[in-house]
Structure formats: structure tokens, C-alpha cells
Short mmCIF file of C-alpha atoms and ligand atoms in Angstrom, two decimals:
data_model
loop_
_atom_site.label_atom_id
_atom_site.label_comp_id
_atom_site.label_asym_id
_atom_site.label_seq_id
_atom_site.Cartn_x
_atom_site.Cartn_y
_atom_site.Cartn_z
CA ALA I 1 79.34 12.97 -43.09
CA ALA I 2 82.08 10.95 -41.41
CA LYS I 3 82.17 8.60 -44.37
CA ARG I 4 82.33 11.51 -46.78
CA LYS I 5 85.27 13.01 -44.87
CA GLY I 6 87.03 9.65 -44.90
CA ARG I 7 86.74 9.46 -48.65
CA ASP I 8 88.16 12.94 -49.14
CA THR I 9 91.10 12.34 -46.84
CA LEU I 10 91.95 9.15 -48.64
CA ALA I 11 91.87 10.87 -52.00
CA LEU I 12 94.98 12.89 -51.09
CA TYR I 13 97.18 9.81 -50.98
CA GLU I 14 95.55 7.48 -53.47
CA PRO I 15 97.11 6.73 -56.83
CA ALA I 16 94.97 7.98 -59.73
CA MET I 17 93.85 4.51 -60.81
CA ASP I 18 92.58 3.58 -57.37
CA ARG I 19 90.80 6.88 -57.17
CA GLU I 20 89.07 6.29 -60.50
CA ALA I 21 87.95 2.85 -59.40
CA ARG I 22 86.67 4.23 -56.11
CA GLU I 23 84.84 7.10 -57.80
CA ARG I 24 83.20 4.60 -60.10
CA ARG I 25 82.10 2.50 -57.11
CA ASP I 26 80.75 5.58 -55.36
CA LEU I 27 78.89 6.65 -58.48
CA GLU I 28 77.43 3.16 -58.82
CA SER I 29 76.12 3.07 -55.26
CA ASP I 30 74.75 6.59 -55.68
CA LEU I 31 73.06 5.57 -58.93
CA ARG I 32 71.45 2.58 -57.20
CA GLU I 33 69.69 5.02 -54.88
CA ALA I 34 69.04 7.80 -57.39
CA LEU I 35 65.66 6.55 -58.54
CA SER I 36 64.19 5.92 -55.08
CA ARG I 37 65.57 9.25 -53.83
CA GLY I 38 63.84 11.08 -56.66
CA GLU I 39 67.08 12.49 -58.08
CA LEU I 40 66.33 11.65 -61.71
CA ARG I 41 64.59 14.08 -64.07
CA VAL I 42 63.54 14.07 -67.67
CA HIS I 43 64.33 17.17 -69.70
CA TYR I 44 62.78 17.80 -73.09
CA GLN I 45 64.20 19.26 -76.29
CA PRO I 46 61.84 20.54 -78.99
CA VAL I 47 62.15 19.29 -82.57
CA ILE I 48 60.90 21.68 -85.26
CA ASP I 49 59.73 21.32 -88.85
CA LEU I 50 62.18 23.19 -91.07
CA ASP I 51 59.47 24.41 -93.46
CA THR I 52 56.86 25.60 -91.00
CA ALA I 53 58.97 26.18 -87.85
CA GLU I 54 56.25 24.36 -85.93
CA THR I 55 57.26 22.18 -83.01
CA THR I 56 56.64 18.61 -84.16
CA GLY I 57 58.07 16.76 -81.21
CA TYR I 58 60.09 16.67 -78.02
CA GLU I 59 62.99 14.36 -77.22
CA ALA I 60 63.08 13.10 -73.64
CA LEU I 61 66.60 13.33 -72.21
CA LEU I 62 67.57 11.91 -68.83
CA ARG I 63 69.22 14.06 -66.16
CA TRP I 64 70.50 13.27 -62.67
CA HIS I 65 70.46 15.79 -59.85
CA HIS I 66 73.39 14.24 -58.03
CA PRO I 67 73.50 15.18 -54.31
CA HIS I 68 77.14 16.36 -54.48
CA ARG I 69 77.90 16.86 -58.15
CA GLY I 70 74.83 18.80 -59.20
CA LEU I 71 73.05 18.22 -62.49
CA ILE I 72 74.79 15.58 -64.58
CA GLY I 73 74.03 14.33 -68.08
CA PRO I 74 73.53 10.78 -69.32
CA ASN I 75 76.98 10.55 -70.91
CA GLU I 76 78.41 10.53 -67.39
CA PHE I 77 76.36 7.65 -66.04
CA LEU I 78 74.67 5.72 -68.85
CA ASP I 79 77.58 3.31 -69.40
CA LEU I 80 77.50 2.49 -65.71
CA ALA I 81 73.72 2.11 -65.80
CA GLU I 82 74.09 -0.16 -68.81
CA THR I 83 76.80 -2.46 -67.38
CA THR I 84 75.10 -2.76 -63.98
CA GLY I 85 71.63 -3.33 -65.43
CA LEU I 86 70.36 -0.26 -63.55
CA ILE I 87 69.26 1.05 -66.95
CA LEU I 88 66.27 -1.31 -66.74
CA PRO I 89 64.45 0.31 -63.79
CA ILE I 90 65.74 3.75 -64.82
CA GLY I 91 64.64 3.29 -68.44
CA GLU I 92 61.21 2.09 -67.36
CA TRP I 93 60.89 5.15 -65.15
CA VAL I 94 61.87 7.46 -68.06
CA ILE I 95 59.17 5.94 -70.28
CA ARG I 96 56.47 6.31 -67.61
CA GLN I 97 57.61 9.75 -66.55
CA ALA I 98 57.92 11.15 -70.07
CA LEU I 99 54.45 9.93 -71.04
CA ALA I 100 52.81 11.05 -67.81
CA GLU I 101 54.53 14.43 -67.77
CA THR I 102 53.76 15.37 -71.37
CA ALA I 103 50.20 14.00 -71.45
CA PRO I 104 48.61 17.32 -70.31
CA TRP I 105 50.55 19.41 -72.88
CA THR I 106 48.44 20.80 -75.68
CA GLY I 107 49.32 20.44 -79.32
CA ASP I 108 50.03 17.77 -81.85
CA PHE I 109 53.55 16.56 -81.20
CA ARG I 110 55.58 13.36 -80.93
CA ILE I 111 57.42 12.37 -77.82
CA ALA I 112 60.76 10.71 -78.52
CA ILE I 113 62.34 8.34 -75.99
CA ASN I 114 65.81 6.82 -76.25
CA LEU I 115 66.27 3.09 -75.69
CA SER I 116 69.61 1.44 -74.87
CA PRO I 117 70.75 -2.03 -76.02
CA THR I 118 69.99 -3.59 -72.61
CA GLN I 119 66.49 -2.13 -72.62
CA VAL I 120 65.70 -3.49 -76.08
CA ARG I 121 67.10 -6.88 -75.04
CA SER I 122 64.83 -6.97 -72.01
CA PRO I 123 61.85 -9.34 -72.29
CA GLN I 124 59.83 -6.89 -70.18
CA LEU I 125 60.21 -3.86 -72.45
CA VAL I 126 57.15 -4.34 -74.62
CA SER I 127 54.76 -4.95 -71.73
CA GLN I 128 56.25 -2.01 -69.80
CA VAL I 129 55.64 0.24 -72.79
CA ALA I 130 52.10 -1.09 -73.17
CA GLN I 131 51.42 -0.38 -69.48
CA ALA I 132 52.88 3.13 -69.69
CA ILE I 133 50.72 3.87 -72.74
CA HIS I 134 47.66 2.62 -70.88
CA ALA I 135 48.46 4.56 -67.69
CA SER I 136 49.05 7.86 -69.53
CA GLY I 137 46.25 7.53 -72.06
CA ILE I 138 48.56 8.79 -74.81
CA ASP I 139 47.90 7.92 -78.44
CA PRO I 140 50.74 5.43 -79.14
CA GLY I 141 51.18 6.94 -82.60
CA ARG I 142 52.69 9.96 -80.85
CA ILE I 143 55.50 7.95 -79.28
CA GLU I 144 58.78 7.47 -81.12
CA PHE I 145 61.57 5.30 -79.77
CA GLU I 146 65.12 6.18 -80.74
CA ILE I 147 67.69 3.44 -81.02
CA THR I 148 71.29 3.49 -82.21
CA GLU I 149 73.31 0.98 -84.17
CA HIS I 150 74.54 -0.45 -80.87
CA VAL I 151 71.05 -1.85 -80.36
CA LEU I 152 71.02 -3.42 -83.82
CA MET I 153 74.50 -4.93 -83.53
CA GLN I 154 73.15 -7.66 -81.27
CA GLU I 155 72.82 -11.12 -82.80
CA GLY I 156 69.63 -13.10 -82.92
CA LYS I 157 65.96 -12.45 -83.42
CA ARG I 158 65.07 -10.77 -80.15
CA VAL I 159 65.89 -7.20 -81.17
CA PRO I 160 64.02 -7.21 -84.51
CA GLU I 161 61.11 -8.99 -82.83
CA THR I 162 60.96 -6.46 -80.01
CA LEU I 163 61.06 -3.56 -82.47
CA ALA I 164 58.28 -5.17 -84.49
CA ARG I 165 56.18 -5.61 -81.34
CA LEU I 166 56.72 -1.96 -80.38
CA ARG I 167 55.51 -1.09 -83.87
CA GLU I 168 52.44 -3.29 -83.37
CA LEU I 169 51.59 -1.23 -80.30
CA GLY I 170 51.43 1.72 -82.70
CA THR I 171 54.71 3.42 -81.74
CA ARG I 172 57.33 4.55 -84.23
CA ILE I 173 61.04 3.78 -84.36
CA ALA I 174 63.86 6.16 -85.29
CA LEU I 175 67.49 5.32 -86.06
CA ASP I 176 69.52 7.72 -83.90
CA ASP I 177 73.06 9.06 -84.48
CA PHE I 178 72.89 7.92 -88.10
CA GLY I 179 76.22 7.71 -89.90
CA THR I 180 78.48 7.38 -86.88
CA GLY I 181 78.80 3.60 -86.84
CA TYR I 182 80.44 1.05 -89.06
CA SER I 183 77.58 -0.12 -91.23
CA SER I 184 74.70 2.29 -90.86
CA LEU I 185 73.44 1.55 -94.36
CA SER I 186 73.08 -2.17 -93.81
CA TYR I 187 70.82 -1.57 -90.79
CA LEU I 188 68.37 0.37 -92.92
CA ARG I 189 67.57 -2.86 -94.75
CA ARG I 190 66.96 -4.85 -91.59
CA PHE I 191 64.21 -2.77 -90.13
CA PRO I 192 61.66 -0.32 -91.57
CA PHE I 193 62.52 2.77 -89.51
CA ASP I 194 60.17 5.72 -89.50
CA ARG I 195 62.94 8.26 -89.16
CA ILE I 196 66.66 8.77 -89.55
CA LYS I 197 68.34 11.16 -87.15
CA ILE I 198 71.42 12.67 -88.79
CA ASP I 199 74.22 12.79 -86.26
CA ARG I 200 75.50 16.09 -84.94
CA LYS I 201 78.95 15.21 -86.33
CA PHE I 202 77.73 15.97 -89.87
CA VAL I 203 75.89 19.12 -88.85
CA GLU I 204 78.89 20.53 -86.99
CA HIS I 205 80.95 21.31 -90.10
CA VAL I 206 78.20 21.40 -92.70
CA VAL I 207 78.58 25.12 -93.46
CA GLU I 208 82.27 25.06 -94.36
CA ASP I 209 82.79 21.44 -95.35
CA ASN I 210 81.63 20.21 -98.78
CA ASP I 211 81.92 16.59 -97.77
CA SER I 212 79.55 17.08 -94.83
CA GLN I 213 77.09 18.77 -97.22
CA ALA I 214 77.30 15.86 -99.64
CA ILE I 215 76.76 13.37 -96.83
CA VAL I 216 73.79 15.25 -95.36
CA SER I 217 72.05 15.66 -98.71
CA SER I 218 72.65 11.98 -99.50
CA ILE I 219 71.16 10.93 -96.18
CA THR I 220 68.07 13.11 -96.66
CA ARG I 221 67.53 11.71 -100.18
CA LEU I 222 68.09 8.20 -98.92
CA ALA I 223 65.50 8.77 -96.18
CA ASP I 224 63.04 10.13 -98.77
CA ALA I 225 63.60 7.19 -101.09
CA LEU I 226 63.00 4.75 -98.24
CA GLY I 227 59.87 6.57 -97.07
CA MET I 228 61.51 7.70 -93.83
CA SER I 229 61.62 11.17 -92.29
CA SER I 230 64.88 12.93 -91.45
CA THR I 231 65.84 14.99 -88.44
CA ALA I 232 69.16 16.77 -88.01
CA GLU I 233 70.65 16.90 -84.51
CA GLY I 234 72.78 19.59 -82.93
CA ILE I 235 71.87 22.75 -84.86
CA GLU I 236 73.77 25.56 -83.18
CA THR I 237 73.82 28.32 -85.80
CA ARG I 238 71.38 30.00 -88.14
CA GLU I 239 73.66 29.16 -91.09
CA GLN I 240 73.48 25.47 -90.27
CA LEU I 241 69.70 25.62 -90.00
CA ASP I 242 69.27 27.38 -93.37
CA LEU I 243 71.66 25.03 -95.10
CA LEU I 244 70.05 21.90 -93.65
CA ARG I 245 66.70 23.02 -94.97
CA LYS I 246 68.26 23.57 -98.42
CA LEU I 247 69.83 20.12 -98.26
CA GLY I 248 66.38 18.58 -97.89
CA CYS I 249 66.26 17.87 -94.19
CA GLN I 250 62.70 17.93 -92.81
CA GLU I 251 63.16 18.52 -89.11
CA ALA I 252 65.81 19.79 -86.73
CA GLN I 253 66.73 20.10 -83.11
CA GLY I 254 69.60 21.88 -81.44
CA PHE I 255 70.69 24.53 -78.99
CA LEU I 256 69.87 27.28 -81.54
CA ILE I 257 66.21 26.32 -81.40
CA CYS I 258 66.03 25.34 -77.76
CA LYS I 259 68.19 23.58 -75.21
CA PRO I 260 66.76 20.61 -73.33
CA ALA I 261 64.72 21.94 -70.40
CA PRO I 262 62.44 20.65 -67.61
CA ALA I 263 58.83 19.77 -68.36
CA GLU I 264 57.32 22.97 -66.95
CA THR I 265 59.13 24.92 -69.68
CA PHE I 266 56.77 23.41 -72.25
CA ALA I 267 53.64 22.88 -70.22
CA THR I 268 51.61 25.74 -71.76
CA PRO I 269 51.65 27.35 -75.23
CA GLU I 270 52.85 30.63 -73.68
CA ALA I 271 55.72 28.90 -71.91
CA VAL I 272 56.73 27.17 -75.16
CA GLU I 273 56.67 30.44 -77.04
CA ALA I 274 58.90 32.05 -74.44
CA ALA I 275 61.33 29.12 -74.41
CA LEU I 276 61.67 28.93 -78.18
CA THR I 277 62.21 32.61 -78.73
CA ASP I 278 64.57 32.94 -75.79
CA HIS I 279 67.55 31.81 -77.78
CA GLY I 280 68.36 34.79 -79.90
CA PRO I 281 66.76 37.06 -82.49
CA ASP I 282 67.70 34.66 -85.31
CA VAL I 283 65.15 32.15 -84.14
CA VAL I 284 62.50 34.81 -83.66
CA ASP I 285 63.01 35.96 -87.27
CA TYR I 286 62.95 32.44 -88.49
CA ARG I 287 59.68 31.63 -86.85
CA LYS I 288 57.82 34.64 -88.34
P1 C2E Q 301 70.98 11.51 -78.33
O1 C2E Q 301 69.79 10.67 -78.25
O2 C2E Q 301 71.69 11.58 -79.63
O3 C2E Q 301 70.52 12.95 -77.82
C1 C2E Q 301 70.99 14.16 -78.34
C2 C2E Q 301 72.06 14.76 -77.45
O4 C2E Q 301 72.58 15.94 -78.05
C3 C2E Q 301 71.56 15.19 -76.07
O5 C2E Q 301 72.62 15.00 -75.16
C4 C2E Q 301 71.29 16.68 -76.27
O6 C2E Q 301 71.32 17.41 -75.07
C5 C2E Q 301 72.44 17.03 -77.16
N1 C2E Q 301 72.20 18.21 -77.99
C6 C2E Q 301 71.03 18.63 -78.51
N2 C2E Q 301 71.21 19.75 -79.26
C7 C2E Q 301 72.52 20.02 -79.22
C8 C2E Q 301 73.34 21.08 -79.79
O7 C2E Q 301 72.89 21.96 -80.50
N3 C2E Q 301 74.67 21.03 -79.52
C9 C2E Q 301 75.23 20.06 -78.73
N4 C2E Q 301 76.53 20.12 -78.51
N5 C2E Q 301 74.49 19.06 -78.19
C10 C2E Q 301 73.16 19.06 -78.42
P2 C2E Q 301 72.38 14.35 -73.72
O8 C2E Q 301 71.08 14.83 -73.16
O9 C2E Q 301 73.62 14.57 -72.93
O10 C2E Q 301 72.21 12.82 -74.03
C11 C2E Q 301 73.28 12.05 -74.52
C12 C2E Q 301 72.82 10.70 -74.98
O11 C2E Q 301 72.38 9.90 -73.86
C13 C2E Q 301 71.63 10.73 -75.92
O12 C2E Q 301 72.06 11.05 -77.23
C14 C2E Q 301 71.08 9.33 -75.77
O13 C2E Q 301 71.79 8.43 -76.57
C15 C2E Q 301 71.36 9.02 -74.31
N6 C2E Q 301 70.14 9.22 -73.50
C16 C2E Q 301 69.62 10.38 -73.04
N7 C2E Q 301 68.50 10.16 -72.31
C17 C2E Q 301 68.30 8.82 -72.31
C18 C2E Q 301 67.30 7.95 -71.73
O14 C2E Q 301 66.33 8.38 -71.10
N8 C2E Q 301 67.44 6.62 -71.94
C19 C2E Q 301 68.48 6.10 -72.66
N9 C2E Q 301 68.56 4.77 -72.83
N10 C2E Q 301 69.43 6.87 -73.23
C20 C2E Q 301 69.34 8.22 -73.06
MG1 MG Q 302 68.14 10.43 -79.27
MG1 MG Q 303 71.38 11.36 -81.48
MG1 MG Q 304 74.07 10.57 -79.27
#
């Protein structure tokens, strides 16, 4: 408590840059302890089939119950985790936790787990995944790893080799945030992805913007032609959902359907039903 008070007193006189540096240091030392203190959680967001409205999968999304700041999302600490290497133990924990936590759920669904560049570069990743599969007893065909272009931008053979070895374990690989980088198309040739996830940026304006519509329908046709599935991210309105289905997108996730939520929200069919229909009459209608 004395230390805490000292920090706060200092903050009154510190120049902004010093304060930012200090806050970053504090966050880093907090993050170092977060795992052992049990402050990390995995939340899950359902992914639905746009034709049947069935839940086809759940994306695992990391959360941190920070002792002073409350619940914080990965955008606030992933860069730090990445540059400090803390993403390695944290990422391994996410994989184990997501598989263990969802193993008792009933139904036929995928579980999607995000992997950062440092994780995919790690020589331990494949054996960690193999161990987590073994420990949870999950069918590896139900696991899908999501990677972004940042993972693929790395030189050398390690990344494609690691992805191929994950595939050999039976897991699938999705290309996340598709269309946001510099050369998304060229990456599609380098690795046989199972799925393209269309970035929220294109979904956001799809209803009123013809260019977004053209881009989304091109991506869905491209995915089809390459034998890949397509999922649209960030569906917030019924209009977006209807239009994405018309534009040929197979699956979708977004706040309209369900926000990311803790595991217990999806642990039984009744709980899932309640969670999915909680978000407005539009979704209830849609699912009939
Ligand atoms: P992502 O993989 O593209 O995940 C989708 C993000 O969009 C999530 O943000 C999700 O909460 C958010 N989202 C979903 N539907 C909507 C919507 O309708 N509207 C809006 N505005 N947002 C929506 P989140 O959970 O903050 O995660 C951010 C990013 O952090 C993820 O982007 C992913 O790249 C990374 N990440 C999350 N969990 C993990 C993890 O366990 N390991 C690693 N390496 N990265 C993770
Ligand atoms: Mg993702
Ligand atoms: Mg994404
Ligand atoms: Mg993203």
C-alpha cells in the first residue's frame, strides 16, 4: 500500500512521458505475476453458420482481471506480452485452458485460438499443442489456430514448417484479419489455409459502402475458389448480417450474435440458448 501511495504522489509532478514509461513498467511487472496469481481468463465468442444459424465454433479471447484496473482486453497488454516474451507462457496457458474448459461442452463445434508471431516462432509450440490435445482428449480436428499476416511476414522456413506441423497434428489454420495488411493475397499462395476471416473493417461499412460490398464478395468468392471457408468478424447489425449472407459469406461472429463471455455462459445447451438470444429480438427472429 505504501508503494502504491508513493506511485500516486509521484504522478502529480511527473512529466507525461515519464509517467507513460512508469505505467508501462508497472504494467509489465503486473503482467509477469498475472498468470501465477490467476488473473487471466479466457472468454469465448460464438461463431454461427449464416445459413443454418447453428453455432459452429467459439473463438477463445484472452482477458486480464487486473487487480486495480479491472477487466482489460488483449489490445492493452498483448504488445507488451509480445516484446517481453511473456506471451509464451501466457499463450501456452490459453491453449491448455481453452481446450480443458471447452472439453465438457456438448455439441459439434470448433474452438479457435489466436497465435501471435512470437508463439509461432517458438520451437516449443508444436509439442505444447500436442500435449494440450492429449491432456484434454479433444479431437484435434476441432481446433483451429488463427494467425495474422504479422506471423507470415517473418523470413525463413520456421513459420511455414510450424504451421505444417500443426496441420499434421490434425488442427486447422485460419488467416485472421484478412485484408488489413499490405499483401494479404500473396500469403494465400504460401500456405493452404482452411479459413479466411474477413476483417471487421470491411463489415463496418458494408451496408452503405459499395466498395466494401465489392471487397467482401470478392473475398468470399476467392475463399470458395481456393477451397477455404469464410467467416466475417464484427457483425453488429441485422442489416450487416443479412447482407453478408447475400454476399456469400458462410459464417459470422459479432456483438449482434453474442459478445465474448466466460466459459460458464456456454457450458450447457440451455445456457447457450439464453446467451445467444439475449442480444435483441433480431437474433431471435433470425434463429427461428
Ligand atoms: P481477433 O482475433 O481479430 O479477435 C476479434 C476481436 O474483435 C476481439 O477483440 C473481439 O472481442 C472483437 N469483436 C468481436 N465481435 C465484435 C463486434 O461485433 N464489434 C467489435 N467492435 N468488436 C468485436 P479482443 O478480444 O479485444 O481481442 C483483440 C485481439 O487480440 C484479437 O483479435 C487477437 O488478435 C488478439 N488475441 C485475443 N486473445 C488472444 C490470445 O489468447 N492469444 C493471442 N496470441 N492473441 C489474442
Ligand atoms: Mg482471431
Ligand atoms: Mg480478427
Ligand atoms: Mg484483430
